[in-house]
Each structure stands twice: as structure tokens, then as C-alpha cells.
Tab-separated table of C-alpha atoms in Angstrom:
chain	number	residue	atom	x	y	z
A	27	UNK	CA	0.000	0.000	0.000
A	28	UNK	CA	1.039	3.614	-0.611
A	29	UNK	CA	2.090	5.888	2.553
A	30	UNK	CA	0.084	8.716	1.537
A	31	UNK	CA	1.558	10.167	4.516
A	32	UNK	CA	4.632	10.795	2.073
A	33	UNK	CA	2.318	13.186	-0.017
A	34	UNK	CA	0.252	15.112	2.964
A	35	UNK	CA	3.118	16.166	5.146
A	36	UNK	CA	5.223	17.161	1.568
A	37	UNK	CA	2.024	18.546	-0.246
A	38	UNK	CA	3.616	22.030	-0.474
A	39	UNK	CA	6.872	20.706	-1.968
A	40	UNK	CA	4.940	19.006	-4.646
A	41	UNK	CA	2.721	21.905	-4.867
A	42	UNK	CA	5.759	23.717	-5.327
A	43	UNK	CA	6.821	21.551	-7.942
A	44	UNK	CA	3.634	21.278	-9.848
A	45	UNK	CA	3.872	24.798	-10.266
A	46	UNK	CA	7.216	25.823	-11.638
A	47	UNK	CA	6.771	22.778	-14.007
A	48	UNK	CA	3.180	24.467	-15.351
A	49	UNK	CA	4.844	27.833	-15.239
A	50	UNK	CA	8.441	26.567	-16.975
A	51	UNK	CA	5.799	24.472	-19.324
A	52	UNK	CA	3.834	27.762	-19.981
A	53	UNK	CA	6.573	29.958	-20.803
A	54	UNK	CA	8.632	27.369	-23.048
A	55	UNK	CA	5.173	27.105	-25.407
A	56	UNK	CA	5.224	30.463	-25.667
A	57	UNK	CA	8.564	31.029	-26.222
A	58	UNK	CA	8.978	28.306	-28.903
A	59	UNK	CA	5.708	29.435	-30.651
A	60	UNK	CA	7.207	32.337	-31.199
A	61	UNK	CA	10.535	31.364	-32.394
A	62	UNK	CA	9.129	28.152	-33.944
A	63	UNK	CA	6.423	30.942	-35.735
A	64	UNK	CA	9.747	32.513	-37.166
A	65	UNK	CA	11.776	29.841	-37.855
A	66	UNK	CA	8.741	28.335	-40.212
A	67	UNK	CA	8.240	31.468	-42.117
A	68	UNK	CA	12.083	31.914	-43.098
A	69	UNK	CA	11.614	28.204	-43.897
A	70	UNK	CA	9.173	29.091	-46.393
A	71	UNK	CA	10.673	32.399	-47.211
A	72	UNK	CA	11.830	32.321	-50.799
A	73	UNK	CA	14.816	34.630	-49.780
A	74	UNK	CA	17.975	31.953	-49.846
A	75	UNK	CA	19.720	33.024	-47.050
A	76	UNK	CA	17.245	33.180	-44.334
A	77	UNK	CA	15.612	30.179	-45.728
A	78	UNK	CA	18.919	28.369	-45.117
A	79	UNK	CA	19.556	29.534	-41.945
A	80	UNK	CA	15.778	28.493	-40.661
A	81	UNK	CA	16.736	24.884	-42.243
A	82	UNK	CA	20.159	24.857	-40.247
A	83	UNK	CA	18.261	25.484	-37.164
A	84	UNK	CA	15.924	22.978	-37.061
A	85	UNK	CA	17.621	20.005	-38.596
A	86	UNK	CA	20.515	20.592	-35.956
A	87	UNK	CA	18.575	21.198	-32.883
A	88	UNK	CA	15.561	18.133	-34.080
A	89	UNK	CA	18.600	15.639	-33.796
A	90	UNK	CA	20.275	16.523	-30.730
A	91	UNK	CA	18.927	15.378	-27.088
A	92	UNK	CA	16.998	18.215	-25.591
A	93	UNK	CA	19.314	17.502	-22.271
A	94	UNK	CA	22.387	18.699	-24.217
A	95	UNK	CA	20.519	21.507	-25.063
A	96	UNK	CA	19.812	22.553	-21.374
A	97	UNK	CA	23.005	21.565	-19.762
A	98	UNK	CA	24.318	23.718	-22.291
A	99	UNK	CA	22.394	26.671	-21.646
A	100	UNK	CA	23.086	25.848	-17.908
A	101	UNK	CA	26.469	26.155	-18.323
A	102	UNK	CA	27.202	28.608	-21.226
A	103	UNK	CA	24.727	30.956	-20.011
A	104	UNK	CA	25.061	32.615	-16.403
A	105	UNK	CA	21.039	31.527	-15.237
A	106	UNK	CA	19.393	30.003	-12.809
A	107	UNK	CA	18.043	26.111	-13.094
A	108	UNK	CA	14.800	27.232	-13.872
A	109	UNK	CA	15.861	30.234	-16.365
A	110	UNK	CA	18.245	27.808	-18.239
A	111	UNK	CA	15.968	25.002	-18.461
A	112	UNK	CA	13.092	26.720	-19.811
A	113	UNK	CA	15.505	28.172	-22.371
A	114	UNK	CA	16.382	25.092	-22.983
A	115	UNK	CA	13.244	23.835	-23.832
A	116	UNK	CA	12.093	26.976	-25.433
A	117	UNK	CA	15.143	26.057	-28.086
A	118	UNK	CA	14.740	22.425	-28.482
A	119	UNK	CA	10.819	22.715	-28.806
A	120	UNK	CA	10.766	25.547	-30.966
A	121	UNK	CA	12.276	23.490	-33.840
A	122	UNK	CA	9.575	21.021	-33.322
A	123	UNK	CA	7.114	23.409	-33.770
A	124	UNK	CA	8.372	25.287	-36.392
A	125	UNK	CA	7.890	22.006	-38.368
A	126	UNK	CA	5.036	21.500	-37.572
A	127	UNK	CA	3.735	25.128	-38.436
A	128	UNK	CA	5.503	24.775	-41.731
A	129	UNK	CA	3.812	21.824	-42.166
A	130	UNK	CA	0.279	23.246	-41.923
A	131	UNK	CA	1.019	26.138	-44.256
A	132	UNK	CA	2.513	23.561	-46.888
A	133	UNK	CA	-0.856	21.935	-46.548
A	134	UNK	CA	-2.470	24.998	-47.430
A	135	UNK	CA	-3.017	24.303	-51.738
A	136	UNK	CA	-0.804	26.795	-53.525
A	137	UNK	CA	-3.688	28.715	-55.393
A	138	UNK	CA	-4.450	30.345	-52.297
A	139	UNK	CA	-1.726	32.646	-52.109
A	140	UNK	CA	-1.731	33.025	-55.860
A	141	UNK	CA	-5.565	34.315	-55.196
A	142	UNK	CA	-4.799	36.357	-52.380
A	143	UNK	CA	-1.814	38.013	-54.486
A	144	UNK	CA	-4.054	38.587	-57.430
A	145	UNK	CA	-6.409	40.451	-55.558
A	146	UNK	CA	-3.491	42.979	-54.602
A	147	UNK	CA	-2.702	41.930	-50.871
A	148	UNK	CA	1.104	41.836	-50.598
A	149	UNK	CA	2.987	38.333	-49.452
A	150	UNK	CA	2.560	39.883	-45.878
A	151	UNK	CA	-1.189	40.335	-46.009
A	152	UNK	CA	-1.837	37.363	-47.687
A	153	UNK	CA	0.111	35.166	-45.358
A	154	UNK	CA	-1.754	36.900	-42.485
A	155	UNK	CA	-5.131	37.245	-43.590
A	156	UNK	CA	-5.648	34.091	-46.160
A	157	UNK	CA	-2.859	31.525	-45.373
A	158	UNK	CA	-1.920	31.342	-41.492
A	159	UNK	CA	-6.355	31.139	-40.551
A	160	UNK	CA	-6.395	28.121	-42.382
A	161	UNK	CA	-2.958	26.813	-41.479
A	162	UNK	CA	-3.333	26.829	-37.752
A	163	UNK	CA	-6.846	24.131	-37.500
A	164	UNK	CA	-4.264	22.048	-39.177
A	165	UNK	CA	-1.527	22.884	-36.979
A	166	UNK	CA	-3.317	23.327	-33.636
A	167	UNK	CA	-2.954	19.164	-32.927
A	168	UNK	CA	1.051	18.792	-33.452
A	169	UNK	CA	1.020	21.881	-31.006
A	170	UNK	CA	-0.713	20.211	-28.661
A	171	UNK	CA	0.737	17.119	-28.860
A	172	UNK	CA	4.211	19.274	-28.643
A	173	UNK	CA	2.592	20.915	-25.492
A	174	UNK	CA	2.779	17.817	-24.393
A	175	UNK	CA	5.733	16.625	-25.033
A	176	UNK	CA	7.093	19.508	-23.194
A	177	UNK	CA	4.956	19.272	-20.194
A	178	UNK	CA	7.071	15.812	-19.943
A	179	UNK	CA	10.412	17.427	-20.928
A	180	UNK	CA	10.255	20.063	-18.148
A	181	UNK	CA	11.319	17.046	-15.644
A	182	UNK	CA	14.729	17.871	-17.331
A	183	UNK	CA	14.418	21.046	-15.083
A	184	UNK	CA	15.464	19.178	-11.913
A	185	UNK	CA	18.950	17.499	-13.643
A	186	UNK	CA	20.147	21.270	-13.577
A	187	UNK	CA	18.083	22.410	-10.002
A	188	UNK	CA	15.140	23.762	-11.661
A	189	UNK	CA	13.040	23.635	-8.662
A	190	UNK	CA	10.326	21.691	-10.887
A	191	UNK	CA	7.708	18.567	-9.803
A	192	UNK	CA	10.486	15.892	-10.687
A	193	UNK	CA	13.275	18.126	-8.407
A	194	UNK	CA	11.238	18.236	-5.597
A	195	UNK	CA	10.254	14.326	-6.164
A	196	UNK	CA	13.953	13.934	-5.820
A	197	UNK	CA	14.518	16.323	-2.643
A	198	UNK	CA	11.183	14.270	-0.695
A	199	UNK	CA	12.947	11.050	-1.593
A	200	UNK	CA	16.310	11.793	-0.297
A	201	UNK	CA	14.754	13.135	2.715
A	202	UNK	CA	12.383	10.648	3.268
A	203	UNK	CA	14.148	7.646	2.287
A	204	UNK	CA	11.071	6.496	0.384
A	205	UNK	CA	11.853	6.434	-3.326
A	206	UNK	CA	9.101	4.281	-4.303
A	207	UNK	CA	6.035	5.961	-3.217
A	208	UNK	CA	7.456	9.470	-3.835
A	209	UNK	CA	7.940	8.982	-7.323
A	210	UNK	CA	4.501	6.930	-7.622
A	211	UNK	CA	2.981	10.456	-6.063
A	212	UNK	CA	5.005	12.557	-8.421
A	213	UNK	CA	3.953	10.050	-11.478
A	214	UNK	CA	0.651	10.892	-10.649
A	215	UNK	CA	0.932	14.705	-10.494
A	216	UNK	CA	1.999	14.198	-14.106
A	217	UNK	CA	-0.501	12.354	-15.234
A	218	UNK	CA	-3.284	15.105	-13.749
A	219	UNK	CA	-1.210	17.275	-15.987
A	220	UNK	CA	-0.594	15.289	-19.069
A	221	UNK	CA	-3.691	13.192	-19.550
A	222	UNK	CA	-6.454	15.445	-19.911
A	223	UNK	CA	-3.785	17.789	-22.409
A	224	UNK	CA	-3.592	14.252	-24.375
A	225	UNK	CA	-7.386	13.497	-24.413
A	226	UNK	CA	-8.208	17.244	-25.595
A	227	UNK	CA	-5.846	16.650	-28.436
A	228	UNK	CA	-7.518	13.154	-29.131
A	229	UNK	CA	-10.904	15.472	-29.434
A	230	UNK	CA	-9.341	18.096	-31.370
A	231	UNK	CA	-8.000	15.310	-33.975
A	232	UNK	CA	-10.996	13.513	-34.320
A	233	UNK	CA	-12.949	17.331	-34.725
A	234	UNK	CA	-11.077	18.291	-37.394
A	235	UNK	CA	-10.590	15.246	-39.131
A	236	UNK	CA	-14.953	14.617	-39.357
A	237	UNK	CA	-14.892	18.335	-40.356
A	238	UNK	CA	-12.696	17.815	-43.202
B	241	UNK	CA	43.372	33.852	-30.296
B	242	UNK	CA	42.119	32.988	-26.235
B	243	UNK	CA	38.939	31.757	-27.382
B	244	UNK	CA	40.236	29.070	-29.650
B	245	UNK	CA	42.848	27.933	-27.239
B	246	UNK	CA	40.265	25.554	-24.909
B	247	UNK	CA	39.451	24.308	-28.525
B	248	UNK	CA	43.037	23.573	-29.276
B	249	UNK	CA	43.818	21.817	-25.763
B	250	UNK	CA	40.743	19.949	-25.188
B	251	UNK	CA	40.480	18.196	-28.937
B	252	UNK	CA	43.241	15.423	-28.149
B	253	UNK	CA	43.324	11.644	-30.088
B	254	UNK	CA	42.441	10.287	-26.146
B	255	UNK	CA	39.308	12.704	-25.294
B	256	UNK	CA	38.205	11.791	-28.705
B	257	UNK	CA	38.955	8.044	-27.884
B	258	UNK	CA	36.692	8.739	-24.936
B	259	UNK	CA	33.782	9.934	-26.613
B	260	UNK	CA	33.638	7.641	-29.005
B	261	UNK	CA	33.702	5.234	-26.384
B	262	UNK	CA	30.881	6.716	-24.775
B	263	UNK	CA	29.294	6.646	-28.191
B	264	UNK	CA	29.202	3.292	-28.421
B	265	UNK	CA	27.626	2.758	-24.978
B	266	UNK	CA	24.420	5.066	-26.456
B	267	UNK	CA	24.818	3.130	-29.774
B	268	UNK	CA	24.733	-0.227	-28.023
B	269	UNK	CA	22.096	0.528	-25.664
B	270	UNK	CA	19.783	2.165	-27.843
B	271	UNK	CA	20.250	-0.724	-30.384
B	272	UNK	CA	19.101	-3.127	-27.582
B	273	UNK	CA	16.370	-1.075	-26.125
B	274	UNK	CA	15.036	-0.819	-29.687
B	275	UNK	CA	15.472	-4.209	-30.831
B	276	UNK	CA	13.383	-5.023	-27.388
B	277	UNK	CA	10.987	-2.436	-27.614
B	278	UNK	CA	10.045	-3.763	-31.590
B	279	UNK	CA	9.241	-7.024	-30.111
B	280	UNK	CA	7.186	-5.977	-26.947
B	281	UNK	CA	5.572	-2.812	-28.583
B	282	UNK	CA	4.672	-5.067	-31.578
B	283	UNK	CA	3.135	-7.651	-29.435
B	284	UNK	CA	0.831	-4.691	-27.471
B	285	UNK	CA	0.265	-3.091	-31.000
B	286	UNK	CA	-1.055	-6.679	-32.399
B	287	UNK	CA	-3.330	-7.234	-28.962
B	288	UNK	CA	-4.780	-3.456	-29.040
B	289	UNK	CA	-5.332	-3.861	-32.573
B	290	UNK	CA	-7.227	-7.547	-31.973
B	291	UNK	CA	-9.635	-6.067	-29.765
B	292	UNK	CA	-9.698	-8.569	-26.876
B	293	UNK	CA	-12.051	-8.084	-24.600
B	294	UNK	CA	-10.290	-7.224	-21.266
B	295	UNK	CA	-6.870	-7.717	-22.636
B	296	UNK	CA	-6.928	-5.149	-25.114
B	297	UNK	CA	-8.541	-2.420	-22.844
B	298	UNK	CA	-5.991	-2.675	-19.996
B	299	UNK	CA	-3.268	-2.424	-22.386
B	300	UNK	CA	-4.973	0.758	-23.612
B	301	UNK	CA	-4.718	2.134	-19.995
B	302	UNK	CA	-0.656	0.779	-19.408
B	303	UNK	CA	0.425	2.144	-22.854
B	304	UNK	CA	-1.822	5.640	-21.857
B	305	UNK	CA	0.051	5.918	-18.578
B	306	UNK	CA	3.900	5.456	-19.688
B	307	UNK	CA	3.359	7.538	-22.554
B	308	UNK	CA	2.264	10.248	-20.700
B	309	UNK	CA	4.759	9.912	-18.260
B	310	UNK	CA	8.219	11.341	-18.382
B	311	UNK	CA	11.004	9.168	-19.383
B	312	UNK	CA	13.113	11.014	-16.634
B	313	UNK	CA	10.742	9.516	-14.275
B	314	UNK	CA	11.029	6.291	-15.613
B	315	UNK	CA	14.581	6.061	-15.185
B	316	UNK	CA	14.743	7.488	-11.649
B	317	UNK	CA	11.963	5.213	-11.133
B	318	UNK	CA	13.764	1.818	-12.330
B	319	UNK	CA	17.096	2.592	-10.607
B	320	UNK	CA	16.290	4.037	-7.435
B	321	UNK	CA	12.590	3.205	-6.342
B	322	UNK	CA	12.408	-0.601	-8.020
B	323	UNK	CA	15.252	-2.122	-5.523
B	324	UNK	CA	13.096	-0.969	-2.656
B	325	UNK	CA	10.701	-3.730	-3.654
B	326	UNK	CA	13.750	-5.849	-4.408
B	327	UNK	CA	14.332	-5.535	-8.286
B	328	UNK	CA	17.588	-4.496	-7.819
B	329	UNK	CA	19.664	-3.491	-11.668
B	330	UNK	CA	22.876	-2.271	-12.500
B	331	UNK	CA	22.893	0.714	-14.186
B	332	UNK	CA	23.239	-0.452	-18.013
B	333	UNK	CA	20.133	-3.305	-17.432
B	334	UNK	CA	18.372	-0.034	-15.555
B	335	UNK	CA	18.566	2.424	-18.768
B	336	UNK	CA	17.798	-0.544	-21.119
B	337	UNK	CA	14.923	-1.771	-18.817
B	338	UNK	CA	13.732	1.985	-18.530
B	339	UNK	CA	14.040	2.694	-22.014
B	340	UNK	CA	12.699	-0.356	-23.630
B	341	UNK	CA	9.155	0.518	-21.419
B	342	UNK	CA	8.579	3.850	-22.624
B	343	UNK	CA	9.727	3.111	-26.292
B	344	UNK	CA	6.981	0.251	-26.102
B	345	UNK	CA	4.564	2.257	-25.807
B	346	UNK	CA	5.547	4.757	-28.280
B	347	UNK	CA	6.293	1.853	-30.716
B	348	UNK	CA	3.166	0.306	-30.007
B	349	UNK	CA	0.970	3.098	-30.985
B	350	UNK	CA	2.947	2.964	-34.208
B	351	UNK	CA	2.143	-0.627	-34.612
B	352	UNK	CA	-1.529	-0.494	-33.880
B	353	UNK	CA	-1.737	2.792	-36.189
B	354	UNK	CA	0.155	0.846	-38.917
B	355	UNK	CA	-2.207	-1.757	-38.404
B	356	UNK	CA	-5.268	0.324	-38.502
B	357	UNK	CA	-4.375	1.801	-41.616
B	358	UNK	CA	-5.042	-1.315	-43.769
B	359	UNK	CA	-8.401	-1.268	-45.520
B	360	UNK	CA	-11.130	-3.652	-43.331
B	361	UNK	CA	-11.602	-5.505	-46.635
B	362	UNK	CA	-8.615	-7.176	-46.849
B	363	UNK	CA	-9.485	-8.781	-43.556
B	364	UNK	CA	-12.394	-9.543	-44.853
B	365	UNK	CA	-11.223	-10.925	-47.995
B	366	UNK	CA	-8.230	-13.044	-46.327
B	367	UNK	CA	-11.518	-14.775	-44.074
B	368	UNK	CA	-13.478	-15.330	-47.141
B	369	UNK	CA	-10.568	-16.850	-48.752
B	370	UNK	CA	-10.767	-19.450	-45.742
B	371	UNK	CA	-7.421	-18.200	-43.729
B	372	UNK	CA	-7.975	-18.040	-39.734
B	373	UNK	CA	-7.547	-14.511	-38.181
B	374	UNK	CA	-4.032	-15.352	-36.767
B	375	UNK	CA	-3.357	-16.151	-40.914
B	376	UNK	CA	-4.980	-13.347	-41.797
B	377	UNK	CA	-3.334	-11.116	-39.718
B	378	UNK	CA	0.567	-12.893	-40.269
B	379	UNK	CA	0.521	-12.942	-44.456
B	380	UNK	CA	-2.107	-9.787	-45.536
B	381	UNK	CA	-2.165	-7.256	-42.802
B	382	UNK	CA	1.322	-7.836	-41.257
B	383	UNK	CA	3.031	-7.615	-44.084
B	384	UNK	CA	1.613	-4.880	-45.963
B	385	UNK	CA	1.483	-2.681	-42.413
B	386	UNK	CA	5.359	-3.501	-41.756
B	387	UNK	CA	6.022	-1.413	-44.789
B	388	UNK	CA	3.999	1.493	-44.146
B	389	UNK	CA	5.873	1.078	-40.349
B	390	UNK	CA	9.248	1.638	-41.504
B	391	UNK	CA	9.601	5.430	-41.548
B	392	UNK	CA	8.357	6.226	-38.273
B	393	UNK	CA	9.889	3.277	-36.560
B	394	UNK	CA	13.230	4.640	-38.226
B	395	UNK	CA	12.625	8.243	-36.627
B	396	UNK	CA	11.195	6.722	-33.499
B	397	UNK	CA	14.894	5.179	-33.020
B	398	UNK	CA	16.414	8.407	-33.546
B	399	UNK	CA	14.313	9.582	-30.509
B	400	UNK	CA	15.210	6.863	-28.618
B	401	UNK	CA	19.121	7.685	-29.587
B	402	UNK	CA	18.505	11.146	-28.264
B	403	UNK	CA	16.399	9.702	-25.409
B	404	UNK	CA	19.450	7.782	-23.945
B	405	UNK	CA	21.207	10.575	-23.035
B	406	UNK	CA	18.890	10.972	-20.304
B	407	UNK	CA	20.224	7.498	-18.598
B	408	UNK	CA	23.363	10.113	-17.461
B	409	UNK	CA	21.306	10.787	-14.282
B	410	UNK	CA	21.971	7.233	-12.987
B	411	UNK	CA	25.764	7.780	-14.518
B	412	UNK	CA	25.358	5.484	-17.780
B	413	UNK	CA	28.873	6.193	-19.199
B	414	UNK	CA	27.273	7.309	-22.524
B	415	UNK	CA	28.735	9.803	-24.665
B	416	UNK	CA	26.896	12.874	-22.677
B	417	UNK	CA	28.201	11.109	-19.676
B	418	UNK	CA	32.027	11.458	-21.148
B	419	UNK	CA	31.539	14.645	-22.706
B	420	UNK	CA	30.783	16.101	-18.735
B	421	UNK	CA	33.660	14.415	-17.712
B	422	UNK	CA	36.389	15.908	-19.839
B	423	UNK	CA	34.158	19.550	-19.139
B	424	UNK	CA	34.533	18.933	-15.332
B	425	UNK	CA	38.054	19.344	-15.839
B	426	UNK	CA	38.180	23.379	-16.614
B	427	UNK	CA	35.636	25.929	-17.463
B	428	UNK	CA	36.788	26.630	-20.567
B	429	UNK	CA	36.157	23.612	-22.106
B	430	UNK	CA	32.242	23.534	-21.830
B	431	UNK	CA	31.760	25.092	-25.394
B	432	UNK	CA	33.985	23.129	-27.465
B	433	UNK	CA	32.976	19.710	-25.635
B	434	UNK	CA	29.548	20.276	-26.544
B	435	UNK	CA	29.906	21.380	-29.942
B	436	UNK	CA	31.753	17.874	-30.576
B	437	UNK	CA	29.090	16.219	-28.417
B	438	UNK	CA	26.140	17.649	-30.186
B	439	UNK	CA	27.502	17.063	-33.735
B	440	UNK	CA	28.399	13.366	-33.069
B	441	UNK	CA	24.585	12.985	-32.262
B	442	UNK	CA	24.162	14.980	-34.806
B	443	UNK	CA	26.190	13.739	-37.588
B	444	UNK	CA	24.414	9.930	-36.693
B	445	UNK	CA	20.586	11.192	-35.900
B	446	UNK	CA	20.364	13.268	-39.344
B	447	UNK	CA	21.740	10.469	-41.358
B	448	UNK	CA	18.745	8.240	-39.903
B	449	UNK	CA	16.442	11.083	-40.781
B	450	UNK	CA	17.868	11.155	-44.279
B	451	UNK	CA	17.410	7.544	-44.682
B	452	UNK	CA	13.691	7.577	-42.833
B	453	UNK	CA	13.070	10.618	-45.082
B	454	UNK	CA	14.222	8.394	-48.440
B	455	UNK	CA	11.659	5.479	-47.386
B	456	UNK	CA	9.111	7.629	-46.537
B	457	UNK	CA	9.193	9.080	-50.383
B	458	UNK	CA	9.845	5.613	-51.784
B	459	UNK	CA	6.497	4.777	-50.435
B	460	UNK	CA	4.480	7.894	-51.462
């Protein structure tokens, strides 16, 4: 049986826990949306350069483990645990999601933009007004499936003292000197995070695919 | 000239040697992990996909749970909570035990998805042709499935290739492992020992992607 004793006398640590790894969660998406957002339109860009230099990006940072990308900006940078591992995150998970925002606007059939251009909206306009509303109900699962992805990659947080759920899982344990349980407590603080993210993006997919 | 000179002392034949080393110990336990995740995942897949009453269900829930748990936690979990209920591992058998859970249930979903994607009618077809279900399943859906499997099995090993870099928080001596071992020497040397770290993974993971990439248009 479980000592739930273990998770009522360390509720605030896990409290704790639970909410720098929402809040590093949080701030990573919207980092990496915003980078990722970037990254896809130079990706798409027909200017070589920046093109080039959006492909570099992601095809590097897509095949390198996201925990060399934190210790890294753990050690390079001069931050905290919790400032370097979001950053961390915000990097790694911004490549993902710049794929999978290029992705959507690919999907988007070409005559669109030629429309749009024809009817004497610059590239700009037309990418804002025409393209990117139809691009994101594509691109809105991958993003949440990334979302949660990252949810579970903000654990990384405690291998550089991030202060996150799986740190202070770690800190009860060694205090405690009950591994088991702790983690089986801190398992299940993920899962109140990660499950209902995964069965909203089950919905979503099924949504869009009966409304296509 | 300063900056370059960590660059020029840390690059030597035996910290090369060393990461190499610790290359193979990622290569050889991801190789394993993935080789025993195929077989386990496949066998979930092929059960979810059979819709067995019980069976089937409470493999849904298992496969639910690891995959929305982190693989951090899954390692901590194998190495340091499992002996207090007496499964005791060494570290290697840990990381390849912790591993080859959570890429079973990523690898199972594949499966099962593979599986699902074959037309009903050929089931159908295979049973009016007077082959059992296990028959059915083993020379018309298997087959044609496995094919349509190959790409994202291929990029599901390069996540698992990244993945075991995380088995350095119960000291795997993996080639993240080695890299912080020559940087825990000097300061200085944290830059250029993960620029070599990150393009070995690198160099290996976007040739995988290039060859998952080539099967993926072969099929199309």
C-alpha cells in the first residue's frame, strides 16, 4: 500500500513543484511558438539566405537530445536552473514546432496565395489574412501534442536544479528515504497534468478530421 | 586567439577516444532497447489492434500511462525506487529496462496505427478466402502494415538515440556522460565539448532522418 503520509506532510513541496513545471511548461510554449512561428516562415521564405539559416536550425537542434541543449544553456549561459531550463526547452521545442507550423502552411493548396496576391494583398497580407487562418486548425494538434511533449520534458528542469515537480520528487525522496512511493505520487501529479492535455488533443484530432 | 585555445587543448586523439567510447555505450544501448521495444511494442500493438475483450482495454490504460509519463521519471523510477521492492539493476540493465518501457509504448501506438491503416476488406477478404484470423493477420495485414511502419519506426529510433542521453542521471557512461567528464576538468572547455558532443549525435541522428526521409518518399 502507498504511505500517503509521504504526499500530505510534503504537499507544499509538490505543490511547489507542480507549479514551476506548469509555469516553466507555460513559458517554453510560448517562447517556442514564437521562435518556432519565425523559424517556419524563413523556412518558407523564398529569400535563400534566411531560408537556409531556418533549415540549419531545425535540422541541428531536431537531432540533438533536448538535455544537451539545457546543460548547455546551464552552463554557457550565467542563469538560474529554472531560467536555463526553460531556455532550454524553449530552443529544443521551438524546432519542433516550427515544423510542424511549416507543415500546416505547406498543406495549405498553392492557389491560395496566388488568389490572395491577385487580388493585390502583398505576401505579408496574404500570409496573415488568407494563409496562417487556415494553417493553424491544421496545426493546432502537433502543437498540442508538442505541449505535451514539453509538459514531460520540463522534468529535465530538476537534472540542472530547476526547482520543478520531478526536483522536488527527488529532494522528498532523499529526505524521506522512500523512493518508491514518492515517485509513484510525483507520477501521478503528471498524469493530472498530461492526460487530460492528451485526451483534448484526441478530441481536437478527431474534430477536425470529421470536419474535413 | 584565447577563445580558440580551450578548442586547441581539449580536442586530443584520447578525449576523442573517450567519446567515441561513450558513443558506443548510447549506440549499443539504444540498439538493444530498440530491438526489445520492436518485439514488446509489436506484441501490445497486435493485442490493441485484436480487440480482446479485457486484454486489449488494460493495455490501452498501461500504454496511456507510460506515454504520458516522463522518461526522466522512468529512469529514476527503475534505478532508485524498483530495488526498494527488491528488483535491484545495474545501471546499463536499468537504462535498457527503462528505455525499452517507454519506447513500447511509443512503438506500439505505431504498430496499432500501422495496423489500422489497412483497408477492413482485406481482412475480410483473407476470411473469405478461408485463412484463420491469426493467418490473416501474419501474411495480408502484417506484411503490408510492416512497410507502411518503416519510416516512423526509423525516426522513433532516432528519438530513442537522443532519449538515452537521459540514462546520465543514474551515470550510464554514454557519450553525454564522457563529454561532462572531460568539461569537469576546466571551465573553458564547456563550449567546445559540446559542440563535438552535439555534432556526433548529430552527424548519426540526421543520417537516420535522411534515410527515414528516403523510405518515406519511396512509399508515397
Amino acid at each position: 500500500m502507498l504511505d500517503f503520509s509521504i504526499l500530505t506532510t510534503n504537499m507544499d513541496s509538490f505543490l511547489e513543484g507542480l507549479k514551476i513545471t506548469i509555469i516553466a511548461s507555460l513559458i517554453a510554449l510560448l517562447g517556442s511558438f514564437i521562435l518556432g512561428t519565425l523559424l517556419a516562415v524563413m523556412r518558407i521564405s523564398p529569400f535563400k539566405p534566411l531560408n537556409w539559416l531556418g533549415t540549419a536550425y531545425v535540422e541541428f537542434i531536431r537531432n540533438i537530445p533536448v538535455l544537451v541543449i539545457v546543460f548547455f544553456a546551464y552552463l554557457a549561459g550565467n542563469f538560474g536552473g529554472m531560467t536555463a531550463g526553460t531556455i532550454g526547452l524553449t530552443i529544443y521545442t521551438a524546432a519542433f514546432i516550427a515544423e510542424a507550423i511549416r507543415a500546416g502552411i505547406m498543406s495549405v493548396p498553392k492557389g491560395q496565395m496566388e488568389a490572395a496576391r491577385s487580388t493585390g494583398l502583398t505576401y505579408g497580407q496574404a500570409m496573415r489574412i488568407v494563409i496562417l487562418p487556415q494553417a493553424i486548425k491544421i496545426v493546432i494538434p502537433p502543437l498540442g501534442n508538442q505541449f505535451i511533449n514539453l509538459v514531460k520534458n520540463s522534468s529535465l528542469l530538476a537534472v540542472v536544479a530547476g526547482g520543478d515537480l520531478m526536483y522536488q520528487g527527488d529532494l522528498i525522496s532523499a529526505k524521506t528515504y522512500v523512493t518508491f512511493d514518492t515517485y509513484v505520487f510525483v507520477a501521478l501529479f503528471y498524469l493530472i497534468l498530461t492526460i487530460p492535455l492528451s485526451l483534448g488533443v484526441g478530441y481536437l484530432e478527431k474534430r477536425l478530421a470529421r470536419s474535413n | 586567439m584565447d577563445f580558440l585555445a580551450p578548442f586547441i587543448e581539449v580536442y586530443t586523439p584520447e578525449h576523442f577516444k573517450f567519446l567515441l567510447e561513450g558513443f558506443g555505450v548510447t549506440l549499443k544501448v539504444a540498439a538493444i532497447s530498440i530491438v526489445l521495444s520492436f518485439i514488446i511494442g509489436g506484441l501490445i500493438g497486435t493485442l490493441r489492434y485484436a480487440r480482446i475483450p479485457v486484454v486489449s482495454p488494460l493495455l490501452a490504460v498501461i500504454v496511456e500511462t507510460i506515454r504520458n509519463l516522463p522518461l526522466l521519471l522512468i529512469i529514476f523510477f527503475t534505478y532508485f525506487a524498483l530495488p526498494e521492492i527488491g528488483i535491484e539493476m545495474e545501471i546499463t540493465t536499468a537504462a535498457i529496462a527503462a528505455l525499452t518501457v517507454f519506447e513500447s509504448a511509443m512503438l506500439s501506438e505505431i504498430i496499432r496505427s500501422g495496423l489500422n491503416s489497412i483497408h477492413k476488406g482485406q481482412i475480410e477478404a483473407g476470411r473469405a478466402s478461408g485463412l484463420n484470423y491469426n493467418q490473416t493477420l501474419r501474411y495480408i495485414i502484417l506484411p503490408q502494415a510492416l512497410r507502411r511502419m518503416v519510416p516512423p519506426i526509423v525516426s522513433q529510433f532516432i528519438s530513442l538515440l537522443k532519449d538515452t542521453s537521459l540514462a546520465v542521471v543514474i551515470a550510464l557512461p554514454d557519450l553525454l556522460h564522457n563529454g561532462q567528464i572531460i568539461y569537469a576538468q576546466k571551465g573553458s572547455y564547456v563550449i567546445p565539448v559540446f559542440i563535438i558532443v552535439a555534432l556526433m549525435y548529430f552527424i548519426v541522428n540526421y543520417a537516420l532522418s535522411l534515410v527515414a526521409r528516403r523510405l518515406e518518399l519511396k512509399q508515397s
